[in-house]
C-alpha cells in the first residue's frame, strides 16, 4: 500500500474526530423537526425517520466488516473507525427520538424513569471517556446500547412508516430488543455448550419483561393534547363544557364526560380506552376508536352515568392504549 493510501484513513479519522459531535445536535434537531412535521408534512417526517432503521444495517454487519478488512489490506480500517460508526448510530437514534419521548411522557408516572434513562444514555453517547471507556471497551455494554437504541427507534418509526398501532409497534420493538440483546447476553455468559441457548433464552426473557413493564414505556407518537372532565359536551362541535375539578355527589345524576384530544399520526387508526378509577380501583373501562389526520388532535370522549353508591373521594380517568401504555390522565373529586 502506498504512503498516500495509508495516510488516507488517518485523514478521515482526524476529520471525523473534529466534527462528529455535531451528529448529536443535528439528530436532535431532525427529531424536533420530524416531531413537528408529523401532521403538517407526513412524507417529510417519514423520509427523516426511515433513515434510522436503515442505519442499523451498519452495526449489525460490523463484525463481518472487521474480519473482511483484516483479510483485505485495501479495505483495512482501524477499530477507531468502527467505534465512531457505532457512536454515530447511537447518537442518531437516541437524540432523534428524544423529542418524541419528551413530549409523550407522563412525568408523574413510571414513564419518567424510562425517559430519564434514555436521556442519560444519550448523554453518555457524547461523552467520550464514558462511551469509549465503559461502553465500547465492553462488548456486552456495546450491544446493550445497540439493543436499547434499536428499541426506541422502532417505537418511533413503526407508527409513521408502516402505520402500526401503538401495541403493534411495542411488540415489534420488544422483538428487536430481544434479538439485538442476544450478543450482549452471549458475552456475559461463561463459555460452554449451552452459551448460545442461554443467550437466546435471556433475550426472550428481556422481551417478556419489557411487555410486563409496558405501563412505564411512553407511546412515542401518541399523546393527549388536551383533556378535561365536564358535565356536558357539545356533540355537534365536539367541544367540552366547563372543566370540573370538584363536584357534589348529588350532581352526578346526569353523568360526567371525560373529553380528550389525542394526537395520532396521519393514516393511523388506534383504539384507546378511558379507565375510570375511584380511590385507586378501576370502576369502568370505555373503549374509543381514534384516527390520525387532525393537527390539533382527534377529539373523543366517554360518558359515564353509573356511579357507585358512595362516589365520594378522588377519581382519575386514564387514557391508555390497548396494550396498557398510559397516554394521559385527568383528576376530579366528588364531595
Short mmCIF file of C-alpha atoms in Angstrom, two decimals:
data_model
loop_
_atom_site.label_atom_id
_atom_site.label_comp_id
_atom_site.label_asym_id
_atom_site.label_seq_id
_atom_site.Cartn_x
_atom_site.Cartn_y
_atom_site.Cartn_z
CA UNK A 1 0.00 0.00 0.00
CA UNK A 2 1.38 3.43 -0.94
CA UNK A 3 2.12 6.09 1.65
CA UNK A 4 -0.71 8.26 0.35
CA UNK A 5 -3.22 5.42 0.58
CA UNK A 6 -2.01 4.54 4.06
CA UNK A 7 -2.47 8.11 5.24
CA UNK A 8 -5.99 8.42 3.83
CA UNK A 9 -7.81 6.58 6.67
CA UNK A 10 -5.90 8.67 9.21
CA UNK A 11 -7.05 11.85 7.47
CA UNK A 12 -10.67 10.72 7.55
CA UNK A 13 -10.35 9.78 11.21
CA UNK A 14 -8.94 13.20 12.07
CA UNK A 15 -11.70 14.95 10.11
CA UNK A 16 -14.41 12.82 11.70
CA UNK A 17 -12.96 13.31 15.20
CA UNK A 18 -13.25 17.05 14.66
CA UNK A 19 -16.87 17.15 13.51
CA UNK A 20 -18.51 14.00 14.91
CA UNK A 21 -20.02 15.71 17.97
CA UNK A 22 -22.32 17.62 15.64
CA UNK A 23 -24.14 14.33 14.99
CA UNK A 24 -25.97 14.56 18.31
CA UNK A 25 -27.08 18.16 17.75
CA UNK A 26 -28.15 17.52 14.16
CA UNK A 27 -30.01 14.32 15.12
CA UNK A 28 -31.84 16.11 17.93
CA UNK A 29 -32.74 18.93 15.55
CA UNK A 30 -34.00 16.43 12.97
CA UNK A 31 -36.06 14.75 15.68
CA UNK A 32 -37.66 18.05 16.69
CA UNK A 33 -38.40 18.83 13.04
CA UNK A 34 -39.84 15.38 12.36
CA UNK A 35 -41.96 15.58 15.51
CA UNK A 36 -43.35 18.95 14.41
CA UNK A 37 -43.97 17.65 10.88
CA UNK A 38 -45.91 14.51 11.82
CA UNK A 39 -49.21 16.15 10.88
CA UNK A 40 -48.07 19.05 8.68
CA UNK A 41 -45.82 17.18 6.24
CA UNK A 42 -46.20 13.47 6.76
CA UNK A 43 -43.98 12.47 3.84
CA UNK A 44 -41.13 14.68 5.07
CA UNK A 45 -41.39 13.17 8.56
CA UNK A 46 -41.40 9.66 7.14
CA UNK A 47 -38.37 10.37 4.96
CA UNK A 48 -36.46 11.59 8.01
CA UNK A 49 -37.43 8.74 10.29
CA UNK A 50 -36.87 5.96 7.73
CA UNK A 51 -33.12 6.68 7.81
CA UNK A 52 -32.93 5.31 11.35
CA UNK A 53 -33.86 1.67 10.68
CA UNK A 54 -31.68 1.67 7.55
CA UNK A 55 -28.70 2.94 9.53
CA UNK A 56 -28.93 -0.13 11.76
CA UNK A 57 -27.50 -2.27 8.98
CA UNK A 58 -24.02 -1.00 9.87
CA UNK A 59 -23.78 -2.17 13.49
CA UNK A 60 -25.36 -5.50 12.59
CA UNK A 61 -22.67 -6.26 9.97
CA UNK A 62 -19.83 -4.55 11.85
CA UNK A 63 -18.08 -7.82 12.95
CA UNK A 64 -18.15 -9.10 9.35
CA UNK A 65 -16.71 -5.82 8.05
CA UNK A 66 -13.88 -6.00 10.57
CA UNK A 67 -12.96 -9.56 9.53
CA UNK A 68 -13.12 -8.57 5.86
CA UNK A 69 -10.85 -5.57 6.49
CA UNK A 70 -8.31 -7.79 8.23
CA UNK A 71 -8.08 -10.08 5.18
CA UNK A 72 -8.01 -7.33 2.53
CA UNK A 73 -5.39 -4.60 3.02
CA UNK A 74 -7.18 -2.21 0.67
CA UNK A 75 -10.24 -2.31 2.90
CA UNK A 76 -8.24 -2.03 6.09
CA UNK A 77 -9.87 0.21 8.71
CA UNK A 78 -8.93 0.76 12.29
CA UNK A 79 -11.16 -0.12 15.23
CA UNK A 80 -11.46 3.61 15.83
CA UNK A 81 -13.48 3.98 12.63
CA UNK A 82 -15.91 1.27 13.71
CA UNK A 83 -16.12 2.85 17.15
CA UNK A 84 -17.03 6.16 15.56
CA UNK A 85 -19.62 4.44 13.38
CA UNK A 86 -21.29 2.80 16.39
CA UNK A 87 -21.22 6.09 18.31
CA UNK A 88 -22.84 7.86 15.35
CA UNK A 89 -25.66 5.30 15.20
CA UNK A 90 -26.31 5.62 18.92
CA UNK A 91 -26.30 9.41 18.85
CA UNK A 92 -28.53 9.45 15.79
CA UNK A 93 -31.05 7.04 17.32
CA UNK A 94 -31.18 8.44 20.84
CA UNK A 95 -31.11 12.15 20.04
CA UNK A 96 -33.54 11.81 17.13
CA UNK A 97 -36.15 10.02 19.23
CA UNK A 98 -35.72 12.08 22.42
CA UNK A 99 -38.12 14.89 21.34
CA UNK A 100 -40.88 12.33 20.79
CA UNK A 101 -40.46 10.78 24.23
CA UNK A 102 -40.07 14.12 25.99
CA UNK A 103 -43.44 15.19 24.53
CA UNK A 104 -45.34 11.96 25.18
CA UNK A 105 -44.02 11.04 28.65
CA UNK A 106 -46.40 11.34 31.58
CA UNK A 107 -43.85 12.75 34.03
CA UNK A 108 -45.90 11.86 37.12
CA UNK A 109 -45.81 8.18 36.19
CA UNK A 110 -43.15 5.43 35.90
CA UNK A 111 -42.63 6.63 32.32
CA UNK A 112 -40.40 9.38 33.74
CA UNK A 113 -37.79 6.76 34.70
CA UNK A 114 -37.74 5.33 31.17
CA UNK A 115 -37.25 8.72 29.52
CA UNK A 116 -34.67 9.78 32.12
CA UNK A 117 -32.71 6.59 31.38
CA UNK A 118 -32.94 7.35 27.69
CA UNK A 119 -31.63 10.87 28.29
CA UNK A 120 -28.74 9.53 30.40
CA UNK A 121 -27.72 7.09 27.64
CA UNK A 122 -27.92 9.86 25.04
CA UNK A 123 -25.63 12.00 27.20
CA UNK A 124 -23.23 9.08 27.66
CA UNK A 125 -23.02 8.65 23.88
CA UNK A 126 -21.43 12.13 23.52
CA UNK A 127 -19.07 11.87 26.49
CA UNK A 128 -16.04 10.06 25.09
CA UNK A 129 -14.48 8.98 28.43
CA UNK A 130 -17.73 7.23 29.33
CA UNK A 131 -18.64 5.96 25.87
CA UNK A 132 -15.23 4.62 24.85
CA UNK A 133 -14.06 3.76 28.36
CA UNK A 134 -17.18 1.97 29.57
CA UNK A 135 -19.30 1.07 26.52
CA UNK A 136 -17.08 0.34 23.51
CA UNK A 137 -14.49 -1.34 25.73
CA UNK A 138 -17.10 -3.91 26.84
CA UNK A 139 -18.84 -5.98 24.20
CA UNK A 140 -21.84 -6.64 26.43
CA UNK A 141 -22.31 -2.94 27.16
CA UNK A 142 -21.96 -2.05 23.47
CA UNK A 143 -24.63 -4.50 22.41
CA UNK A 144 -26.87 -3.37 25.27
CA UNK A 145 -26.56 0.13 23.81
CA UNK A 146 -27.41 -1.29 20.38
CA UNK A 147 -30.48 -3.05 21.79
CA UNK A 148 -31.91 -0.05 23.62
CA UNK A 149 -31.28 2.34 20.70
CA UNK A 150 -32.93 -0.10 18.29
CA UNK A 151 -35.91 -0.42 20.63
CA UNK A 152 -36.66 3.31 20.86
CA UNK A 153 -36.06 3.69 17.11
CA UNK A 154 -38.70 1.09 16.27
CA UNK A 155 -41.18 2.60 18.75
CA UNK A 156 -40.83 5.94 16.97
CA UNK A 157 -40.54 4.81 13.36
CA UNK A 158 -43.09 2.00 13.09
CA UNK A 159 -46.29 4.08 13.53
CA UNK A 160 -45.14 6.67 10.98
CA UNK A 161 -43.63 4.37 8.36
CA UNK A 162 -45.91 1.34 8.48
CA UNK A 163 -48.93 2.83 10.31
CA UNK A 164 -48.70 0.18 13.00
CA UNK A 165 -50.76 0.71 16.12
CA UNK A 166 -49.01 1.54 19.38
CA UNK A 167 -49.49 -2.03 20.60
CA UNK A 168 -48.08 -3.50 17.37
CA UNK A 169 -45.13 -1.09 17.45
CA UNK A 170 -44.38 -2.05 21.04
CA UNK A 171 -44.47 -5.75 20.19
CA UNK A 172 -42.17 -5.26 17.20
CA UNK A 173 -39.84 -3.09 19.30
CA UNK A 174 -39.64 -5.73 22.01
CA UNK A 175 -38.80 -8.39 19.42
CA UNK A 176 -35.95 -6.17 18.18
CA UNK A 177 -34.84 -5.56 21.77
CA UNK A 178 -34.74 -9.29 22.47
CA UNK A 179 -32.90 -10.18 19.25
CA UNK A 180 -30.30 -7.39 19.35
CA UNK A 181 -29.58 -8.08 23.03
CA UNK A 182 -28.55 -11.70 22.36
CA UNK A 183 -24.86 -10.83 21.68
CA UNK A 184 -24.77 -8.92 24.99
CA UNK A 185 -26.03 -11.95 26.91
CA UNK A 186 -23.64 -14.16 24.92
CA UNK A 187 -20.69 -12.01 26.05
CA UNK A 188 -21.78 -12.15 29.70
CA UNK A 189 -22.38 -15.89 29.96
CA UNK A 190 -19.50 -18.30 30.65
CA UNK A 191 -18.29 -20.21 27.58
CA UNK A 192 -19.90 -23.65 27.40
CA UNK A 193 -22.12 -25.72 25.17
CA UNK A 194 -25.30 -24.01 26.39
CA UNK A 195 -23.99 -20.47 25.98
CA UNK A 196 -25.91 -19.76 22.76
CA UNK A 197 -29.13 -21.30 24.07
CA UNK A 198 -28.81 -19.34 27.30
CA UNK A 199 -28.29 -16.07 25.40
CA UNK A 200 -31.40 -16.71 23.30
CA UNK A 201 -33.40 -17.56 26.41
CA UNK A 202 -32.29 -14.41 28.23
CA UNK A 203 -33.13 -12.31 25.17
CA UNK A 204 -36.63 -13.79 25.19
CA UNK A 205 -36.95 -13.11 28.93
CA UNK A 206 -35.92 -9.48 28.36
CA UNK A 207 -38.64 -9.09 25.71
CA UNK A 208 -41.22 -10.66 28.06
CA UNK A 209 -40.12 -8.39 30.94
CA UNK A 210 -40.47 -5.35 28.69
CA UNK A 211 -44.04 -6.35 27.90
CA UNK A 212 -44.83 -6.74 31.59
CA UNK A 213 -43.39 -3.27 32.25
CA UNK A 214 -45.17 -1.65 29.28
CA UNK A 215 -47.05 0.79 31.51
CA UNK A 216 -43.68 2.51 32.07
CA UNK A 217 -42.92 2.83 28.33
CA UNK A 218 -44.26 6.03 26.71
CA UNK A 219 -46.06 5.67 23.37
CA UNK A 220 -43.62 7.64 21.21
CA UNK A 221 -46.10 9.05 18.67
CA UNK A 222 -49.36 9.14 20.64
CA UNK A 223 -50.23 11.69 23.29
CA UNK A 224 -53.08 13.69 24.79
CA UNK A 225 -53.01 17.30 23.63
CA UNK A 226 -55.90 18.29 25.92
CA UNK A 227 -58.11 16.52 28.42
CA UNK A 228 -60.81 17.58 30.84
CA UNK A 229 -63.72 16.28 32.88
CA UNK A 230 -67.00 18.07 32.19
CA UNK A 231 -70.74 17.83 32.86
CA UNK A 232 -71.54 18.39 29.19
CA UNK A 233 -70.18 18.12 25.64
CA UNK A 234 -71.32 19.94 22.51
CA UNK A 235 -71.62 16.87 20.29
CA UNK A 236 -72.03 18.83 17.04
CA UNK A 237 -68.98 20.99 17.70
CA UNK A 238 -67.13 18.24 19.61
CA UNK A 239 -66.33 20.82 22.28
CA UNK A 240 -66.42 20.11 26.05
CA UNK A 241 -68.20 22.25 28.59
CA UNK A 242 -66.62 23.85 31.64
CA UNK A 243 -63.93 21.72 33.25
CA UNK A 244 -64.91 20.03 36.51
CA UNK A 245 -62.40 19.63 39.32
CA UNK A 246 -64.84 19.18 42.20
CA UNK A 247 -68.48 18.15 42.09
CA UNK A 248 -71.18 17.23 44.60
CA UNK A 249 -72.35 13.63 44.61
CA UNK A 250 -75.93 14.80 44.08
CA UNK A 251 -74.91 16.45 40.80
CA UNK A 252 -73.77 13.15 39.25
CA UNK A 253 -77.31 12.23 38.18
CA UNK A 254 -76.66 13.47 34.65
CA UNK A 255 -73.30 11.74 34.48
CA UNK A 256 -69.86 13.09 33.60
CA UNK A 257 -67.87 13.28 30.39
CA UNK A 258 -64.15 12.58 30.00
CA UNK A 259 -63.16 14.58 26.89
CA UNK A 260 -59.75 14.11 25.31
CA UNK A 261 -57.94 15.42 22.25
CA UNK A 262 -55.43 12.77 21.18
CA UNK A 263 -52.60 13.36 18.70
CA UNK A 264 -52.31 10.44 16.31
CA UNK A 265 -50.01 10.17 13.25
CA UNK A 266 -51.77 10.67 9.92
CA UNK A 267 -53.15 7.46 8.45
CA UNK A 268 -53.13 5.60 11.75
CA UNK A 269 -56.28 4.20 13.35
CA UNK A 270 -55.96 3.36 17.00
CA UNK A 271 -58.21 2.06 19.75
CA UNK A 272 -57.71 3.59 23.18
CA UNK A 273 -59.53 3.18 26.47
CA UNK A 274 -60.77 5.51 29.19
CA UNK A 275 -60.25 3.91 32.58
CA UNK A 276 -62.46 5.44 35.28
CA UNK A 277 -60.69 4.87 38.59
CA UNK A 278 -62.13 5.56 42.06
CA UNK A 279 -59.82 5.56 45.07
CA UNK A 280 -57.23 3.54 43.16
CA UNK A 281 -59.68 0.90 41.89
CA UNK A 282 -60.82 0.71 38.29
CA UNK A 283 -64.59 1.05 38.11
CA UNK A 284 -65.22 1.19 34.38
CA UNK A 285 -63.45 0.81 31.02
CA UNK A 286 -64.79 2.53 27.89
CA UNK A 287 -63.15 1.86 24.51
CA UNK A 288 -62.78 4.62 21.90
CA UNK A 289 -61.61 4.49 18.29
CA UNK A 290 -59.39 7.39 17.18
CA UNK A 291 -57.71 8.19 13.88
CA UNK A 292 -54.94 10.49 12.79
CA UNK A 293 -55.04 13.43 10.42
CA UNK A 294 -56.14 16.35 12.61
CA UNK A 295 -53.32 18.65 13.69
CA UNK A 296 -54.98 19.65 16.98
CA UNK A 297 -55.75 16.03 17.83
CA UNK A 298 -58.66 13.63 17.41
CA UNK A 299 -61.45 14.62 19.79
CA UNK A 300 -63.13 11.72 21.59
CA UNK A 301 -64.99 11.34 24.86
CA UNK A 302 -66.61 8.83 27.16
CA UNK A 303 -69.81 9.43 29.12
CA UNK A 304 -70.19 7.75 32.50
CA UNK A 305 -73.66 7.70 34.05
CA UNK A 306 -73.40 4.79 36.52
CA UNK A 307 -71.51 5.63 39.71
CA UNK A 308 -71.05 3.61 42.93
CA UNK A 309 -73.47 4.03 45.79
CA UNK A 310 -70.84 6.13 47.56
CA UNK A 311 -68.95 8.00 44.82
CA UNK A 312 -67.20 10.44 47.12
CA UNK A 313 -63.44 10.72 47.01
CA UNK A 314 -60.69 11.04 44.43
CA UNK A 315 -61.36 10.00 40.84
CA UNK A 316 -58.95 9.59 37.96
CA UNK A 317 -59.64 8.99 34.28
CA UNK A 318 -56.69 7.45 32.44
CA UNK A 319 -56.30 7.31 28.68
CA UNK A 320 -54.40 4.14 27.81
CA UNK A 321 -53.63 2.12 24.71
CA UNK A 322 -54.99 -1.39 24.28
CA UNK A 323 -51.53 -2.61 25.29
CA UNK A 324 -51.79 -0.72 28.61
CA UNK A 325 -49.45 2.21 27.88
CA UNK A 326 -50.50 5.41 29.61
CA UNK A 327 -51.20 8.36 27.28
CA UNK A 328 -52.73 10.91 29.66
CA UNK A 329 -55.00 11.35 32.66
CA UNK A 330 -57.24 13.80 34.49
CA UNK A 331 -58.43 14.04 38.12
CA UNK A 332 -61.58 15.24 39.90
CA UNK A 333 -63.04 14.99 43.38
CA UNK A 334 -66.58 14.07 44.38
CA UNK A 335 -67.76 15.62 47.65
#
